[in-house]
Tab-separated table of C-alpha atoms and ligand atoms in Angstrom:
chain	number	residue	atom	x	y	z
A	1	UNK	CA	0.000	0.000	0.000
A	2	UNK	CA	1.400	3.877	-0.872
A	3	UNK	CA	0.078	6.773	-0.074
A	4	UNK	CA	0.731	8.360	-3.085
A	5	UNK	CA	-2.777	10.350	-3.948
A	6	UNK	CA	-4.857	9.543	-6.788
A	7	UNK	CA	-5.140	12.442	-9.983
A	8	UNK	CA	-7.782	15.105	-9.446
A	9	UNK	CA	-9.902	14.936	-12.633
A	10	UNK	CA	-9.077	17.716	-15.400
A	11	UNK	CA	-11.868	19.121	-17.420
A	12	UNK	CA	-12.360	17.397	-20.209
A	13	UNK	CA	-15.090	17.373	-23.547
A	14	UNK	CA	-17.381	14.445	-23.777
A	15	UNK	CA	-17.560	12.982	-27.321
A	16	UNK	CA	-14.328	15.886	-27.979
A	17	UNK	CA	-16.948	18.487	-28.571
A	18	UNK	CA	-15.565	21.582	-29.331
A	19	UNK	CA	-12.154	20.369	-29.170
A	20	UNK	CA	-10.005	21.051	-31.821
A	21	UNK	CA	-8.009	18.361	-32.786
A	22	UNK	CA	-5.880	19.191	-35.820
A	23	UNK	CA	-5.876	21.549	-38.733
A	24	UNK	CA	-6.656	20.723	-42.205
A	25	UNK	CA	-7.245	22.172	-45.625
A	26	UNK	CA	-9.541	19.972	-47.056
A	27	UNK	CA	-13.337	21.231	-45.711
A	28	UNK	CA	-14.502	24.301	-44.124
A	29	UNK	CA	-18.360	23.796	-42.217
A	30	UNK	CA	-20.013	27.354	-41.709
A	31	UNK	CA	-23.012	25.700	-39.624
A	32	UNK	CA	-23.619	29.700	-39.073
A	33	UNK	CA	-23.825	30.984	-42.822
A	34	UNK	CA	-24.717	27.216	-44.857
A	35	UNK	CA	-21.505	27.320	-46.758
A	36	UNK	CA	-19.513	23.689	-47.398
A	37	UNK	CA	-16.031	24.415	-48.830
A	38	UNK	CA	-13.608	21.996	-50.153
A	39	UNK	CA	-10.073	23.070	-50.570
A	40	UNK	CA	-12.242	26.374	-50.179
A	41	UNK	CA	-14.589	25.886	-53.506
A	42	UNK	CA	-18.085	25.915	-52.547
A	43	UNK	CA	-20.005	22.925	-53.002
A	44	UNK	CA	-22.207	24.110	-55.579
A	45	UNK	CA	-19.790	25.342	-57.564
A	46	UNK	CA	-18.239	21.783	-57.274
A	47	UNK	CA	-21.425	19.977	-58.208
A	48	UNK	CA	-22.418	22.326	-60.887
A	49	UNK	CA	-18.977	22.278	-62.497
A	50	UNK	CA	-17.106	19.010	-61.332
A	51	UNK	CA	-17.479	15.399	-61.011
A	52	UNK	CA	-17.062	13.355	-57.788
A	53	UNK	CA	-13.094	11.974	-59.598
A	54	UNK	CA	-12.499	15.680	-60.153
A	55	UNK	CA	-13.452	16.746	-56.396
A	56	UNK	CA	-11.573	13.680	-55.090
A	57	UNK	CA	-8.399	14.568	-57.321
A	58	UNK	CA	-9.141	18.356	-56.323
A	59	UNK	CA	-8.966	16.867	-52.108
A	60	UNK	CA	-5.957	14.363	-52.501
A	61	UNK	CA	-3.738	16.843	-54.796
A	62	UNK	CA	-5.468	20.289	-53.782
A	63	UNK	CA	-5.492	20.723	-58.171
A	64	UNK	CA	-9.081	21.900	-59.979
A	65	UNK	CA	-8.768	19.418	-62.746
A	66	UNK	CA	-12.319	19.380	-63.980
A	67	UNK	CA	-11.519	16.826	-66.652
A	68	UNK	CA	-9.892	14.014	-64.711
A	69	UNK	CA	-11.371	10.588	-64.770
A	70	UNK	CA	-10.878	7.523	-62.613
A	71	UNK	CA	-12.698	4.390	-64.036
A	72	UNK	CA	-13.693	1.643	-60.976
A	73	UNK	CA	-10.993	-0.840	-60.738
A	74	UNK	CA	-11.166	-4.663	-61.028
A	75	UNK	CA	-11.422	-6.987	-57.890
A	76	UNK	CA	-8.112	-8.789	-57.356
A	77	UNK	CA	-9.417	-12.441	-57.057
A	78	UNK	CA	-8.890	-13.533	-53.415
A	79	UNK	CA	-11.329	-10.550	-52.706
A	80	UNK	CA	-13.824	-11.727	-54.537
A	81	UNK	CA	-13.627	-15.060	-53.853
A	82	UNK	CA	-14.344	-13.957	-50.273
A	83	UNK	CA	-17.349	-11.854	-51.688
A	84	UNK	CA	-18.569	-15.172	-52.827
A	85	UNK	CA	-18.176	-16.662	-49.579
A	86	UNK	CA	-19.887	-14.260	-47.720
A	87	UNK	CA	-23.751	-15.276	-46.541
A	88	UNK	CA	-26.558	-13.162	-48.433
A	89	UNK	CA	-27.546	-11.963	-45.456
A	90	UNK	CA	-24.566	-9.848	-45.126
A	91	UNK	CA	-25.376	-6.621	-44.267
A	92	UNK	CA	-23.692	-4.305	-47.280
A	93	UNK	CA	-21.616	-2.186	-44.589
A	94	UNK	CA	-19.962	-5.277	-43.131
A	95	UNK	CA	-19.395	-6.616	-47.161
A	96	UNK	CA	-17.577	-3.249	-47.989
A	97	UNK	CA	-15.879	-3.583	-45.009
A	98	UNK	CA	-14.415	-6.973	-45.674
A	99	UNK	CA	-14.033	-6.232	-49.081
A	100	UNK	CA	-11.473	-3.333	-48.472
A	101	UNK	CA	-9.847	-5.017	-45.481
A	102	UNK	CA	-9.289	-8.121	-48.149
A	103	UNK	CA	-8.520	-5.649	-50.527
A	104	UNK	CA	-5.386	-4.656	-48.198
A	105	UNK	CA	-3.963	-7.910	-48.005
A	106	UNK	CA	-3.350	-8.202	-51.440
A	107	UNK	CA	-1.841	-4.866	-52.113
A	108	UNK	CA	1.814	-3.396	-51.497
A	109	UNK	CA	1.050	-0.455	-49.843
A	110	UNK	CA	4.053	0.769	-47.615
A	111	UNK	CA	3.950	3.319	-45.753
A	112	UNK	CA	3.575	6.743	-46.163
A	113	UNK	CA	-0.021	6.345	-48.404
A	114	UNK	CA	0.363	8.341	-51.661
A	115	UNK	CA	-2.085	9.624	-53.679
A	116	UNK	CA	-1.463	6.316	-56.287
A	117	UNK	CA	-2.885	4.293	-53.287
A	118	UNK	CA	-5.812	6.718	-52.358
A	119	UNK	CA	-6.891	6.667	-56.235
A	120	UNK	CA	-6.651	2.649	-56.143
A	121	UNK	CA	-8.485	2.232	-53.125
A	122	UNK	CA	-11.418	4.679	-53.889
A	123	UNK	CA	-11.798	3.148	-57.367
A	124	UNK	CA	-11.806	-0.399	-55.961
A	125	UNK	CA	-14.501	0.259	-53.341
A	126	UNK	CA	-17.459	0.869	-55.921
A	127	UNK	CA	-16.410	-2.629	-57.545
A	128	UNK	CA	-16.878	-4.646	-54.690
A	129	UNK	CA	-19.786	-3.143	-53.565
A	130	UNK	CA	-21.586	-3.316	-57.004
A	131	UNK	CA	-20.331	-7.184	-56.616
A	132	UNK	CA	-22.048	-7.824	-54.062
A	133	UNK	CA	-25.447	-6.550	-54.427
A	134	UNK	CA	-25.299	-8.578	-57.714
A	135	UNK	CA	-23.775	-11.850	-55.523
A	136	UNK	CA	-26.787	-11.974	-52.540
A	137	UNK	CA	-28.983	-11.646	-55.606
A	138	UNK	CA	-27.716	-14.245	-57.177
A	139	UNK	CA	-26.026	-12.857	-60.013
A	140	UNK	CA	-22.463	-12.840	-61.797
A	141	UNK	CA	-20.604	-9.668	-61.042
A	142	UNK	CA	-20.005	-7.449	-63.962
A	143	UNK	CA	-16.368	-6.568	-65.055
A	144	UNK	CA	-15.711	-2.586	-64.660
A	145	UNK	CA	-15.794	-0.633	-68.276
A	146	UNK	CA	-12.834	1.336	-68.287
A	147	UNK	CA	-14.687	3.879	-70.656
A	148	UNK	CA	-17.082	5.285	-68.009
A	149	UNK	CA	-15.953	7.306	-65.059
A	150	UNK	CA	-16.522	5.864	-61.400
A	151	UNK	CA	-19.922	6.652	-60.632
A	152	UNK	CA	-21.314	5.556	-64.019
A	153	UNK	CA	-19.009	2.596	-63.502
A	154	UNK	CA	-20.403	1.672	-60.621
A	155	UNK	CA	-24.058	2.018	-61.795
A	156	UNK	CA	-22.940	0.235	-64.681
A	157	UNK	CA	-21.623	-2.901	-62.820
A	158	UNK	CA	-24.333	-2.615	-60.013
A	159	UNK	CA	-27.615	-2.941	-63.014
A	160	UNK	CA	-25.708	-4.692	-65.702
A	161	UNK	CA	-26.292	-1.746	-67.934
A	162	UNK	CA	-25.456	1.923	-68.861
A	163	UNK	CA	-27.442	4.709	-66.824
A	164	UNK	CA	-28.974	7.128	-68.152
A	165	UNK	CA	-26.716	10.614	-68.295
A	166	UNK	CA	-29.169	12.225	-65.594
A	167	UNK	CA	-29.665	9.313	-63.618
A	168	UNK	CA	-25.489	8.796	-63.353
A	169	UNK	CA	-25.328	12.883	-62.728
A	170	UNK	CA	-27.849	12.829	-59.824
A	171	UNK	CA	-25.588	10.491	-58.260
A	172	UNK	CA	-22.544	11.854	-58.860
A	173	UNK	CA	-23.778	14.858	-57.325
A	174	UNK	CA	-24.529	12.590	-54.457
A	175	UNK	CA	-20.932	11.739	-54.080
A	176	UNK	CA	-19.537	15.332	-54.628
A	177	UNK	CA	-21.716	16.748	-51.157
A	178	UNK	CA	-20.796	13.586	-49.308
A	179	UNK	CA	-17.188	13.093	-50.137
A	180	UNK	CA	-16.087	15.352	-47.235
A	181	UNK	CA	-17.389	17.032	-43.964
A	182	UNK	CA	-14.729	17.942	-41.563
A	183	UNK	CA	-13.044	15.877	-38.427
A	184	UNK	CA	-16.373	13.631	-38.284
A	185	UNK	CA	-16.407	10.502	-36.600
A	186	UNK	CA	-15.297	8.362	-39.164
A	187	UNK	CA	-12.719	10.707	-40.544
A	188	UNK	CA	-10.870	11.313	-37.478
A	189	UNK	CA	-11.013	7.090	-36.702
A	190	UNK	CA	-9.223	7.088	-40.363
A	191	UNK	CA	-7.120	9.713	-38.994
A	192	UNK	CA	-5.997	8.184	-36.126
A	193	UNK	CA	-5.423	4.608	-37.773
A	194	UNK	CA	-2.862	6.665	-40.240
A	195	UNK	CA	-1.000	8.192	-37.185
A	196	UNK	CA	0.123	5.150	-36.400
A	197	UNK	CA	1.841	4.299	-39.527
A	198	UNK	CA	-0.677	1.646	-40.632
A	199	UNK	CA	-1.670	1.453	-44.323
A	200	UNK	CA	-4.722	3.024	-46.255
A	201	UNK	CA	-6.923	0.140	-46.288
A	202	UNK	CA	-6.381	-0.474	-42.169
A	203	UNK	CA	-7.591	3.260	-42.280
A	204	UNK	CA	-10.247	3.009	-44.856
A	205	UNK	CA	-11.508	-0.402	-43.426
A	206	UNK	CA	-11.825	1.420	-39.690
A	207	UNK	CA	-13.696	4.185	-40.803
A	208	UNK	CA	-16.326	1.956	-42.580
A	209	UNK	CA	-16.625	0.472	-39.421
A	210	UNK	CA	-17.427	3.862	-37.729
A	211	UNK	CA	-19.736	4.749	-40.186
A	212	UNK	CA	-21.879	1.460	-40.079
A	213	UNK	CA	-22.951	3.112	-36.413
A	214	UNK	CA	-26.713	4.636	-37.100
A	215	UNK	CA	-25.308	7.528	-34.978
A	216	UNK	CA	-22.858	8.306	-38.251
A	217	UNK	CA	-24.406	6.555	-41.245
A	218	UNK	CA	-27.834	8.234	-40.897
A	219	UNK	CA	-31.290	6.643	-41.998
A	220	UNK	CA	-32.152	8.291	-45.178
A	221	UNK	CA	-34.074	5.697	-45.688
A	222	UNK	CA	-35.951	6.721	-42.726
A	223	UNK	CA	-36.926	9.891	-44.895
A	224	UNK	CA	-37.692	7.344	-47.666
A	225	UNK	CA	-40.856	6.022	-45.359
A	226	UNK	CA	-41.777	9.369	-44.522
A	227	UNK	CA	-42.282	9.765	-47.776
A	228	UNK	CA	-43.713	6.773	-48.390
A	229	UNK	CA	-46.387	7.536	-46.003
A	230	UNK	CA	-47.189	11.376	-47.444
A	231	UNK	CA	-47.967	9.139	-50.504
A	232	UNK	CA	-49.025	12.269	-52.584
A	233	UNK	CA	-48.215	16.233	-52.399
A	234	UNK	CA	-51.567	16.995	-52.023
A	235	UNK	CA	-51.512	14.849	-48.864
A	236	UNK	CA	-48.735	16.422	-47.595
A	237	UNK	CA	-49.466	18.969	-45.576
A	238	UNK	CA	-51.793	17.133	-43.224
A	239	UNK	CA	-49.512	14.173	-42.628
A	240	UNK	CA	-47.094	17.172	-41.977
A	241	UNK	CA	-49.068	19.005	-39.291
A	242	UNK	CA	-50.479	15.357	-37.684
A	243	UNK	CA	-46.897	14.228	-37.269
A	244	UNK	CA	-45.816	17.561	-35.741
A	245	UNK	CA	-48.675	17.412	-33.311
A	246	UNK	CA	-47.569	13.741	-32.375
A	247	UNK	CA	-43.859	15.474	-31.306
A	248	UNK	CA	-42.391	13.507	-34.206
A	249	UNK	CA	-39.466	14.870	-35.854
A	250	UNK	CA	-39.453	15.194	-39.519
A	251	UNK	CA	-36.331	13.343	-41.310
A	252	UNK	CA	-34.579	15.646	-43.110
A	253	UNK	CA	-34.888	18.545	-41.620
A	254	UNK	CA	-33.185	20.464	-38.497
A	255	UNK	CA	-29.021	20.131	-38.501
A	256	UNK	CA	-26.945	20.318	-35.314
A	257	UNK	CA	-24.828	22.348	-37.097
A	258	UNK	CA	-26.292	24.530	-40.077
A	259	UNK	CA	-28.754	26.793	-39.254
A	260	UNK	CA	-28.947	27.834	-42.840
A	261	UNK	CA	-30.094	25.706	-45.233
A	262	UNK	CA	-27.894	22.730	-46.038
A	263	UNK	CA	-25.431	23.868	-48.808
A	264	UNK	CA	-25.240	20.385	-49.407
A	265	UNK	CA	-29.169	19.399	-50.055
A	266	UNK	CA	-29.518	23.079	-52.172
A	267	UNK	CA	-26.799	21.315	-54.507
A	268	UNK	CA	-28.465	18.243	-54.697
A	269	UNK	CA	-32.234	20.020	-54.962
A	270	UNK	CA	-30.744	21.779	-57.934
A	271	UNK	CA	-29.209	18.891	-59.556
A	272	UNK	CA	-32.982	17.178	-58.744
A	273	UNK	CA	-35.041	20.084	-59.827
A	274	UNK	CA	-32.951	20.180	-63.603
A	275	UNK	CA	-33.713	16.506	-64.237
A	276	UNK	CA	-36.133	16.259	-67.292
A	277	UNK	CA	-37.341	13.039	-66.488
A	278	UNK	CA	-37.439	13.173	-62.429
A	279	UNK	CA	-38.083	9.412	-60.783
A	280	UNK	CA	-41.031	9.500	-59.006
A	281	UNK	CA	-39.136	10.255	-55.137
A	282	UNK	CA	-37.485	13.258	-56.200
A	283	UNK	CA	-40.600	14.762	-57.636
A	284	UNK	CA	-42.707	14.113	-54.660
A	285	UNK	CA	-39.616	15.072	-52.306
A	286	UNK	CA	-39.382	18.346	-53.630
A	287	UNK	CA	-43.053	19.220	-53.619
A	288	UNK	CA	-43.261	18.074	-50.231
A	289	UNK	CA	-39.757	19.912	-48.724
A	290	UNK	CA	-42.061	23.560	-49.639
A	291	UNK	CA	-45.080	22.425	-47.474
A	292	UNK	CA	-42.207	21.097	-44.499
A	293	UNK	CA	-40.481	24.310	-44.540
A	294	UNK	CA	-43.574	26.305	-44.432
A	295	UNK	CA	-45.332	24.578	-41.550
A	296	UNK	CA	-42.085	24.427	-39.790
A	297	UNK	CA	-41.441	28.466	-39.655
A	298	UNK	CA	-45.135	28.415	-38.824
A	299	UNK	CA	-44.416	25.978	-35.873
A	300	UNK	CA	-40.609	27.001	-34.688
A	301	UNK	CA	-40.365	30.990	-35.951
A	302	UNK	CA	-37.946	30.505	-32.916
A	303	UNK	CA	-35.646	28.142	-34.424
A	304	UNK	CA	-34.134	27.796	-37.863
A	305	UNK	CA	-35.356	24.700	-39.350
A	306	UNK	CA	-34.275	24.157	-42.847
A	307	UNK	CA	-33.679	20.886	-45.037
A	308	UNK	CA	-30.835	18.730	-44.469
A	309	UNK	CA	-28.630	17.001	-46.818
A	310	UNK	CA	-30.555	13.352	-45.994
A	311	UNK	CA	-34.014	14.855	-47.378
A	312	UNK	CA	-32.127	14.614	-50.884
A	313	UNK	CA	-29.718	11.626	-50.181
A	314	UNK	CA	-32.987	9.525	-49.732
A	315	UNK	CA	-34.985	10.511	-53.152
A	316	UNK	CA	-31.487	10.211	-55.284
A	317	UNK	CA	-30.678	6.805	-54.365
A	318	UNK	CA	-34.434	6.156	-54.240
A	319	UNK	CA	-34.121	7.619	-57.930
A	320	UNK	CA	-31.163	5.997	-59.661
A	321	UNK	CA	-32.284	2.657	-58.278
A	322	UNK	CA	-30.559	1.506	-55.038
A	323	UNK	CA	-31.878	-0.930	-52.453
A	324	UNK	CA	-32.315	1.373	-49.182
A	325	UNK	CA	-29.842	-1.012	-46.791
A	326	UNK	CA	-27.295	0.062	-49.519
A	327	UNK	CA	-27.784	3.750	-48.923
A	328	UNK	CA	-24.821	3.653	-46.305
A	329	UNK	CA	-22.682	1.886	-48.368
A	330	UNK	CA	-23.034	4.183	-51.148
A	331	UNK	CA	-22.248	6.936	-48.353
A	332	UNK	CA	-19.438	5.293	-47.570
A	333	UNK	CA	-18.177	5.070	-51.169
A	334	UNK	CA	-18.638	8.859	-51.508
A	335	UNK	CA	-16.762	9.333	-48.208
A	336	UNK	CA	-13.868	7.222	-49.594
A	337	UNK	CA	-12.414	10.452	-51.222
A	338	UNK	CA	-12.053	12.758	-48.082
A	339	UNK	CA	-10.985	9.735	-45.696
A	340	UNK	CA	-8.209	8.918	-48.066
A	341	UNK	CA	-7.232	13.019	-48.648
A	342	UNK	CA	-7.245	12.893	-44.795
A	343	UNK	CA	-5.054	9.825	-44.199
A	344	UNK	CA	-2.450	11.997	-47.040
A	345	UNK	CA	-2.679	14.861	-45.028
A	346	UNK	CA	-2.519	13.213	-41.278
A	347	UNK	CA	0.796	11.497	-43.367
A	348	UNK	CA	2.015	14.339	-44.531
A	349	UNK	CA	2.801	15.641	-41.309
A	350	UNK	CA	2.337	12.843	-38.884
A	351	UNK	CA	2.012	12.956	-35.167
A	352	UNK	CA	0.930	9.587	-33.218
A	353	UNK	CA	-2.936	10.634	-31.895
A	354	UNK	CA	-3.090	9.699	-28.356
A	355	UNK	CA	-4.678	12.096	-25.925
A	356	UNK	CA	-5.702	10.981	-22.376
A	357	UNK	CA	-8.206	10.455	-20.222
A	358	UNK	CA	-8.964	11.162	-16.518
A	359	UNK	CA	-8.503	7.745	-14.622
A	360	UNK	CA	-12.192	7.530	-12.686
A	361	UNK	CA	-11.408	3.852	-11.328
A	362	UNK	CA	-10.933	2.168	-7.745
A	363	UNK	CA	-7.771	4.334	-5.560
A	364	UNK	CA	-4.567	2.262	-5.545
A	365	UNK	CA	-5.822	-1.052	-3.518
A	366	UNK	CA	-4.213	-4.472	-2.470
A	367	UNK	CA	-5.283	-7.425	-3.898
A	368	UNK	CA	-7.703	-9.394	-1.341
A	369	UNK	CA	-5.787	-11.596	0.443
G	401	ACO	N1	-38.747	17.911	-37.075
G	401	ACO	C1	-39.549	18.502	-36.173
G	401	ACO	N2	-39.101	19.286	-35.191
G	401	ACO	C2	-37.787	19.480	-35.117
G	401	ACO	C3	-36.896	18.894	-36.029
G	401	ACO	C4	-37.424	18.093	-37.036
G	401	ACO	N3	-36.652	17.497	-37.944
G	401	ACO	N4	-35.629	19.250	-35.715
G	401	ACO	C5	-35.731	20.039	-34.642
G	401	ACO	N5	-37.037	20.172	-34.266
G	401	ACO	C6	-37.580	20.996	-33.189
G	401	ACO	C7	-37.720	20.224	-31.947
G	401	ACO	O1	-38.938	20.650	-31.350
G	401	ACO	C8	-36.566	20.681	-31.093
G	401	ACO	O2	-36.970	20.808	-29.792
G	401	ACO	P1	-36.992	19.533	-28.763
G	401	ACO	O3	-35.543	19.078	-28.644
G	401	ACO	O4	-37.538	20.130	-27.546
G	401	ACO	O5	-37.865	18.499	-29.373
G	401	ACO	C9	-36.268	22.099	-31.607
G	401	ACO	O6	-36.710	22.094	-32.945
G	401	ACO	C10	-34.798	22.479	-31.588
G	401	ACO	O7	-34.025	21.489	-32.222
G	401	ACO	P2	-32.445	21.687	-32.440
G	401	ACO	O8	-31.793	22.097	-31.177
G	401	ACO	O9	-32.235	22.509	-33.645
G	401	ACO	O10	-32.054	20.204	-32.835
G	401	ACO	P3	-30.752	19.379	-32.419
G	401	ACO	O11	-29.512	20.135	-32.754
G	401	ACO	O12	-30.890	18.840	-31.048
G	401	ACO	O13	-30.901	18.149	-33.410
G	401	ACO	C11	-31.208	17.009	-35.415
G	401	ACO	C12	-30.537	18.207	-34.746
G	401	ACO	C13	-30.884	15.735	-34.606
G	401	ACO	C14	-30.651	16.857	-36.830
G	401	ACO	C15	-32.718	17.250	-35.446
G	401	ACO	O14	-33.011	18.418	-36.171
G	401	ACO	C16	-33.476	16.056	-35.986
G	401	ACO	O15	-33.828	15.143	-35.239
G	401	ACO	N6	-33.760	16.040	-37.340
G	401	ACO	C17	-34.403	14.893	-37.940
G	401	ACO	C18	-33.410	13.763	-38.219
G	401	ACO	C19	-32.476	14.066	-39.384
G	401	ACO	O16	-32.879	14.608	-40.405
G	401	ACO	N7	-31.198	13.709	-39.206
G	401	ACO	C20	-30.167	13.910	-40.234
G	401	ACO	C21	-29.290	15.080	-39.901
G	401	ACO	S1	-28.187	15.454	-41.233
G	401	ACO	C22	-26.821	14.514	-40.964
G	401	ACO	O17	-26.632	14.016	-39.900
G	401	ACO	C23	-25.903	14.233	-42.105
């Protein structure tokens, strides 16, 4: 037994809230004024004039290179032999997972990451994920056509045929606003994997793993039922006011962070709103966002309550075709391009991430005799 005393506790931020925890140049949040910038371009510029290889190029080099392409990649053959394997009742979060994980074992990637591996392991992703949609379903996975950039690709070798233009623009668009927010959960875990030296898929793999968490990955399809349930526009403002006067929430709407509206759901409204032939979600979507917003103010002139960037995730993969329970998955595909600009950038200059924690356990103590 000592009598040396325990630590008094230090303040400290649950969940790091506030803390800052780095610096980086990739995306600036403006919760205050609703602007997104990557690399300081604002989204909407980026969605109106880019694709999502352009914006990734634009985070992993910092170049605007509106032009550049980056086709989806094959699957090395031990990966998808383990895609095969896997039961049908895999959920697509825990496939992608495995798939990039699998993906890193049969790849030479030393350390420090480059951009060569960030480009190989973002075109990779959509591959195995469009494999294994087709695999529980109980079809052959289609080879990727080097002629179409990644998000055609990937519709491409998810259908077994060639989108539409509009269709395979709504969804790039899709991957532009997610493809980077910040030090978010799954960012910083990718961060932190990459201060320890480890490789791009150990980083990559980790943050799929963060972002499987419903606290990360969202619901849109949770929005998709809402919708489901308005049925029609000229429904929707009484399933609007009954659900408000039950206390439910509204998915879709409301942001911890933006007051403003969403920079990220105006980009993809626009993108909606210019399609000739809208699917049937985004038409009803948008006709039912006016009636939200309206009752809303009506409700909360208190509190600025303005779309969020799920109200349009839901509709656009509604739209080009995807199974909800792959929404995250495509999320996480988007995402693939600011993780990997992060790990280059935690690389670049490196510190090992390992802060501490008050000790709130039993005083020193003898073992019971
Ligand atoms: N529908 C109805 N009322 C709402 C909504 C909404 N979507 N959002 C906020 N309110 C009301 C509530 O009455 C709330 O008061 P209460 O906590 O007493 O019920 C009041 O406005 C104030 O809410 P905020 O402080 O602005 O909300 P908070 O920051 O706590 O939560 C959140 C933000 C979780 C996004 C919330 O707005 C919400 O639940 N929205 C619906 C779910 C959703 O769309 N999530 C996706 C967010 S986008 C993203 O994560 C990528």
């Amino acid at each position: 037994m000592t009598d040396a005393p325990m630590p008094e506790p230090r303040p400290f931020s649950p969940g790091l809230e506030g803390v800052v925890a780095g610096e980086s140049s990739l995306g600036y949040v403006d919760g205050e004024r609703g602007r997104l910038l990557y690399r300081g371009y604002r989204i909407g510029d980026l969605v109106a004039h880019g694709t999502y290889p352009a914006v990734a190029n634009l985070l992993w080099t910092g170049d605007w290179d509106p032009t550049h392409r980056l086709p989806t990649a094959p699957i090395p053959a031990p990966v998808l032999a383990i895609l095969r394997a896997l039961p049908t009742a895999t959920k697509p979060m825990d496939a992608l997972r495995t798939a990039v994980s699998a993906w890193g074992a049969t790849q030479d990637l030393p350390w420090p990451p480059t951009v060569e591996h960030a480009r190989a392991i973002t075109s990779f992703s959509p591959s195995a994920l469009a494999a294994f949609a087709r695999l529980r379903a109980g079809l052959e996975p289609i080879e990727p056509d080097p002629s179409l950039d990644l998000v055609e690709g990937f519709l491409y070798q998810l259908n077994g045929e060639r989108s539409d233009a509009e269709t395979a623009r709504a969804l790039d668009a899709y991957f532009i606003v997610g493809s980077e927010h910040g030090f978010n959960a799954s960012t910083f875990t990718a961060r932190v994997v990459t201060s320890t030296r480890s490789d791009i898929a150990s980083a990559v793999a980790a943050a799929i793993g963060t972002m499987k968490g419903p606290l990360h990955g969202g619901a849109p399809s949770e929005v998709v039922d809402q919708l489901a349930q308005v049925g029609s526009a000229d429904h929707a403002e009484a399933w609007v006011r009954e659900a408000l006067d039950r206390g439910d929430r509204l998915m879709g709407f409301g942001h911890r962070v933006y007051r403003a509206y969403d920079p990220r759901a105006a980009a993809l409204r626009t993108v909606a709103e210019g399609m000739e032939h809208r699917p049937d979600w985004l038409e009803l979507a948008i006709q039912v966002e006016d009636v939200v917003l309206r009752v809303l103010a009506e409700k909360h002139p208190e509190r600025a309550l303005k779309t969020n960037v799920e109200f349009y995730a839901a509709p656009v993969l509604m739209g080009v075709g995807l199974a909800p329970d792959l929404f995250p998955a495509a999320f996480s595909l988007s995402r693939h391009a600011g993780w990997t600009a992060h790990i280059l950038e935690q690389a670049a200059d490196n510190r090992l991430i390992r802060p501490d924690s008050n000790y709130v356990g039993p005083a020193e103590r003898d073992l019971p005799a």
